[in-house]
Coordinates of C-alpha atoms in Angstrom, one line a residue:
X11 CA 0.0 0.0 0.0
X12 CA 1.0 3.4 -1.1
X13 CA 1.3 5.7 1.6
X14 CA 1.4 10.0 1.3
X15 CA 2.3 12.9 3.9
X16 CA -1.1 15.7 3.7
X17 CA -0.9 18.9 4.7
X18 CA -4.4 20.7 5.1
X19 CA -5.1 24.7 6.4
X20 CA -7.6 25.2 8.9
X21 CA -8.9 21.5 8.3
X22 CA -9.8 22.3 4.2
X23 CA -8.2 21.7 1.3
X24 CA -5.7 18.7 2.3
X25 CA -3.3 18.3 -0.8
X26 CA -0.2 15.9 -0.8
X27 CA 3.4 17.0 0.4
X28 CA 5.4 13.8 0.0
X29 CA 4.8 10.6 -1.6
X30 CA 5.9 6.7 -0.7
X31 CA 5.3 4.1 -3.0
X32 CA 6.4 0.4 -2.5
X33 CA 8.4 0.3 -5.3
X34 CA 10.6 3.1 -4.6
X35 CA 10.9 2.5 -0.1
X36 CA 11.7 -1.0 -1.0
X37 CA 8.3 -2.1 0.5
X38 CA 8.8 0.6 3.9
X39 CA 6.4 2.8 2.5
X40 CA 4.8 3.6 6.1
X41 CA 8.3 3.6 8.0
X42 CA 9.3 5.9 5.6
X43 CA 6.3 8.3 5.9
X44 CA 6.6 8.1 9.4
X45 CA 10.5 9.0 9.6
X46 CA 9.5 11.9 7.6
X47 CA 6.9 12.9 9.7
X48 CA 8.7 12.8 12.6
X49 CA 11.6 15.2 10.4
X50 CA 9.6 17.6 9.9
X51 CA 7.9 17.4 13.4
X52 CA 11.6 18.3 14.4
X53 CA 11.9 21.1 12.3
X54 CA 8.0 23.0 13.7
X55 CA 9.6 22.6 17.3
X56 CA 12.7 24.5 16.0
X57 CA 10.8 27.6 15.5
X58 CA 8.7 28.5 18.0
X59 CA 8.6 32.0 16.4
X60 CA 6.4 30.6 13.6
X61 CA 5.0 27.6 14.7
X62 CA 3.2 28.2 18.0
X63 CA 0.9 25.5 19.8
X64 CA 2.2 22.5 18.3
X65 CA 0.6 19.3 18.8
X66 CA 1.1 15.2 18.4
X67 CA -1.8 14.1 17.6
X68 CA -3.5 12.3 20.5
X69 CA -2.6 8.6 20.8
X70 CA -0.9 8.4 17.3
X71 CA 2.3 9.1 15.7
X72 CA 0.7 10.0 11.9
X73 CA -0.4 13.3 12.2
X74 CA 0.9 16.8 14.1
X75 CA -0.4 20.4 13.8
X76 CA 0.0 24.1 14.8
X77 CA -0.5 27.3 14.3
X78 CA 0.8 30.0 11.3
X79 CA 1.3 33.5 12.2
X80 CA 0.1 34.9 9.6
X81 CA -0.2 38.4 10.9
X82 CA 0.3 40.1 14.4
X83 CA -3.6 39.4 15.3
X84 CA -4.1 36.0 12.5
X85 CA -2.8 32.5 12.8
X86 CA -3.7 29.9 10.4
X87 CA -4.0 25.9 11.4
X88 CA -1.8 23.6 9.9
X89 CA -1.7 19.8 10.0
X90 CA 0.3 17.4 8.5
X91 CA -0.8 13.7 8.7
X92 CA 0.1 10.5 6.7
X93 CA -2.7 8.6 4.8
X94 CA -3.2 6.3 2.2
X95 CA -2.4 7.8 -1.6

C-alpha cells in the first residue's frame, strides 16, 4: 500500500506534500512516511517564532499540527498527517 504525507489549512483543502510508494521505499512505504513525519515534526519545534501550539496528535504518531502566524492578530491551522495515496 501506497502511503502520502497531507498537509491541510484550517482542516480544508488537504493536498499531498510527499509521496511513498512500495516500489521506490523497497516495500517501507509507512516507515518511511513516518521517519519523515517525525523530520519535519523536528523542524515546527525549532521555530517557535512561527509555529506556535504545536501538537502530536493524541494517541498516534501519523499526524501533528500548529499554528501560522500569519499576521500580528491572525494565525492559520496547519496539520500534516500520513494517509493512504
Amino acid at each position: 500500500m501506497d502511503y502520502a504525507i497531507y498537509k491541510e489549512r484550517d482542516g480544508k483543502n488537504p493536498h499531498v506534500v510527499h509521496r511513498f510508494t512500495q516500489e521506490a521505499c523497497n516495500h517501507k512505504a509507512k516507515l518511511a512516511a513516518r521517519e519523515k513525519l517525525s523530520e519535519m515534526w523536528m523542524r515546527v519545534l525549532q521555530r517557535p517564532y512561527l509555529c506556535h501550539n504545536p501538537k502530536m496528535e493524541p494517541g498516534k504518531i501519523y499526524g501533528f499540527s500548529y499554528d501560522y502566524m500569519t499576521s500580528v492578530n491572525t494565525s492559520e491551522s496547519i496539520r500534516f498527517y500520513i494517509a493512504k495515496l
